[in-house]
């Protein structure tokens, strides 16, 4: 996992240096911004009184974001993230029959968002509003 984090930081370094050149005249309107992210999902274990349970391992994924400055302070854009954590499940039906699974989940997160920067400078507080959905496939 540490190797993946170092790799993502190396990939992000050129974007960080390029960001210093954007809007150097204070005008960001009509420019684009992008982001790359490491996504961490904690492990989750849950069960029921009937004996069924699912254990999802911790997972690390990759995310990308893109935004367009409509004005110097208003950005519209979106994010997409992908994860593939391992999981194991035990299913107990009404007759007591037990089925077990040991697979990898496929998870995609999609989000559209708008961001308002309160100041026009390189360091600014902001407010963000977004909506999205998550797609999960258990791959049984």
XYZ file of N, CA, C and O in Angstrom, residues 72-121:
200
model
N -13.958 33.384 -11.891
C -12.737 33.274 -11.094
C -12.957 32.501 -9.794
O -12.000 32.038 -9.192
N -14.192 32.392 -9.365
C -14.480 31.745 -8.080
C -15.383 30.523 -8.163
O -15.461 29.760 -7.219
N -16.091 30.325 -9.259
C -17.046 29.222 -9.370
C -16.515 28.134 -10.305
O -16.214 28.398 -11.471
N -16.402 26.925 -9.760
C -15.884 25.776 -10.505
C -16.975 24.705 -10.573
O -17.627 24.407 -9.575
N -17.188 24.120 -11.748
C -18.082 22.972 -11.891
C -17.247 21.801 -12.386
O -16.295 21.975 -13.158
N -17.592 20.611 -11.919
C -16.800 19.459 -12.325
C -17.341 18.171 -11.769
O -18.513 18.067 -11.383
N -16.469 17.198 -11.688
C -16.877 15.899 -11.195
C -15.687 15.050 -10.802
O -14.534 15.378 -11.093
N -15.990 13.957 -10.106
C -14.989 13.006 -9.640
C -15.443 11.603 -9.983
O -16.652 11.319 -10.025
N -14.496 10.714 -10.184
C -14.775 9.295 -10.323
C -13.708 8.557 -9.511
O -12.533 8.955 -9.519
N -14.144 7.537 -8.780
C -13.231 6.749 -7.957
C -13.492 5.268 -8.188
O -14.621 4.876 -8.457
N -12.447 4.473 -8.071
C -12.552 3.035 -8.256
C -11.836 2.325 -7.117
O -10.725 2.684 -6.756
N -12.499 1.313 -6.560
C -11.933 0.472 -5.500
C -12.227 -0.983 -5.809
O -13.213 -1.286 -6.484
N -11.428 -1.890 -5.263
C -11.678 -3.321 -5.437
C -11.244 -4.078 -4.179
O -10.299 -4.864 -4.211
N -11.925 -3.861 -3.038
C -11.538 -4.576 -1.818
C -11.998 -6.037 -1.846
O -13.006 -6.376 -2.460
N -11.246 -6.889 -1.175
C -11.634 -8.287 -1.019
C -12.705 -8.402 0.058
O -12.781 -7.575 0.970
N -13.529 -9.437 -0.046
C -14.531 -9.686 0.986
C -14.801 -11.178 1.094
O -14.535 -11.950 0.177
N -15.328 -11.574 2.250
C -15.818 -12.935 2.441
C -17.208 -12.828 3.061
O -17.475 -11.935 3.861
N -18.079 -13.733 2.649
C -19.457 -13.701 3.133
C -19.928 -15.113 3.458
O -19.537 -16.076 2.798
N -20.750 -15.209 4.481
C -21.421 -16.454 4.847
C -22.915 -16.157 4.819
O -23.380 -15.256 5.515
N -23.653 -16.878 3.998
C -25.102 -16.698 3.887
C -25.803 -17.931 4.435
O -25.501 -19.053 4.026
N -26.729 -17.709 5.349
C -27.524 -18.790 5.936
C -28.966 -18.544 5.539
O -29.542 -17.518 5.887
N -29.563 -19.522 4.814
C -30.958 -19.337 4.398
C -31.914 -19.824 5.484
O -31.488 -20.271 6.557
N -33.222 -19.733 5.234
C -34.242 -20.098 6.229
C -34.183 -21.565 6.643
O -34.615 -21.922 7.740
N -33.652 -22.435 5.776
C -33.560 -23.865 6.085
C -32.248 -24.234 6.770
O -32.005 -25.401 7.047
N -31.379 -23.256 6.991
C -30.102 -23.503 7.651
C -28.975 -23.862 6.700
O -27.864 -24.155 7.145
N -29.239 -23.870 5.386
C -28.184 -24.150 4.415
C -27.193 -22.980 4.385
O -27.593 -21.819 4.404
N -25.912 -23.314 4.342
C -24.866 -22.294 4.408
C -24.137 -22.210 3.069
O -23.734 -23.222 2.500
N -23.975 -20.987 2.571
C -23.192 -20.713 1.368
C -22.087 -19.739 1.748
O -22.318 -18.784 2.491
N -20.881 -19.980 1.247
C -19.769 -19.075 1.540
C -19.212 -18.500 0.233
O -19.223 -19.167 -0.802
N -18.736 -17.279 0.316
C -18.149 -16.579 -0.827
C -16.843 -15.941 -0.378
O -16.740 -15.457 0.741
N -15.877 -15.907 -1.254
C -14.613 -15.221 -1.007
C -14.212 -14.580 -2.332
O -13.652 -15.244 -3.203
N -14.554 -13.297 -2.487
C -14.372 -12.624 -3.774
C -13.812 -11.223 -3.579
O -13.441 -10.834 -2.485
N -13.838 -10.491 -4.680
C -13.410 -9.098 -4.693
C -14.582 -8.235 -5.155
O -15.196 -8.523 -6.174
N -14.891 -7.204 -4.373
C -15.925 -6.250 -4.775
C -15.392 -5.346 -5.880
O -14.200 -5.068 -5.930
N -16.272 -4.871 -6.720
C -15.940 -3.806 -7.657
C -16.810 -2.619 -7.273
O -18.027 -2.746 -7.211
N -16.184 -1.494 -6.992
C -16.926 -0.316 -6.544
C -16.486 0.909 -7.336
O -15.299 1.200 -7.446
N -17.467 1.616 -7.905
C -17.237 2.887 -8.586
C -18.055 3.959 -7.886
O -19.226 3.750 -7.583
N -17.449 5.108 -7.646
C -18.142 6.270 -7.087
C -18.094 7.377 -8.133
O -17.022 7.688 -8.656
N -19.246 7.954 -8.431
C -19.353 9.055 -9.396
C -19.955 10.256 -8.673
O -20.891 10.103 -7.890
N -19.436 11.444 -8.949
C -19.931 12.634 -8.257
C -19.809 13.849 -9.180
O -18.777 14.065 -9.806
N -20.878 14.627 -9.269
C -20.861 15.937 -9.929
C -20.870 16.979 -8.830
O -21.544 16.801 -7.811
N -20.131 18.070 -9.016
C -20.045 19.042 -7.936
C -19.801 20.448 -8.454
O -19.340 20.647 -9.578
N -20.124 21.388 -7.587
C -19.834 22.790 -7.823
C -19.077 23.323 -6.617
O -19.399 22.977 -5.479
N -18.080 24.147 -6.861
C -17.259 24.696 -5.786
C -17.232 26.214 -5.915
O -17.021 26.737 -7.010
N -17.466 26.881 -4.790
C -17.375 28.342 -4.766
C -16.197 28.724 -3.881
O -16.157 28.384 -2.691
N -15.203 29.413 -4.449
C -14.041 29.909 -3.718
C -14.360 31.308 -3.213
O -14.701 32.186 -3.999
N -14.228 31.542 -1.918
C -14.583 32.828 -1.331
C -13.578 33.927 -1.661
O -13.914 35.099 -1.654
N -12.344 33.555 -1.952
C -11.320 34.519 -2.342
C -10.781 34.130 -3.713
O -10.828 32.967 -4.098
N -10.224 35.073 -4.434
C -9.717 34.790 -5.774
C -8.242 34.392 -5.772
O -7.697 34.051 -6.804
N -7.570 34.405 -4.624
C -6.146 34.105 -4.559
C -5.839 32.614 -4.594
O -6.736 31.775 -4.702
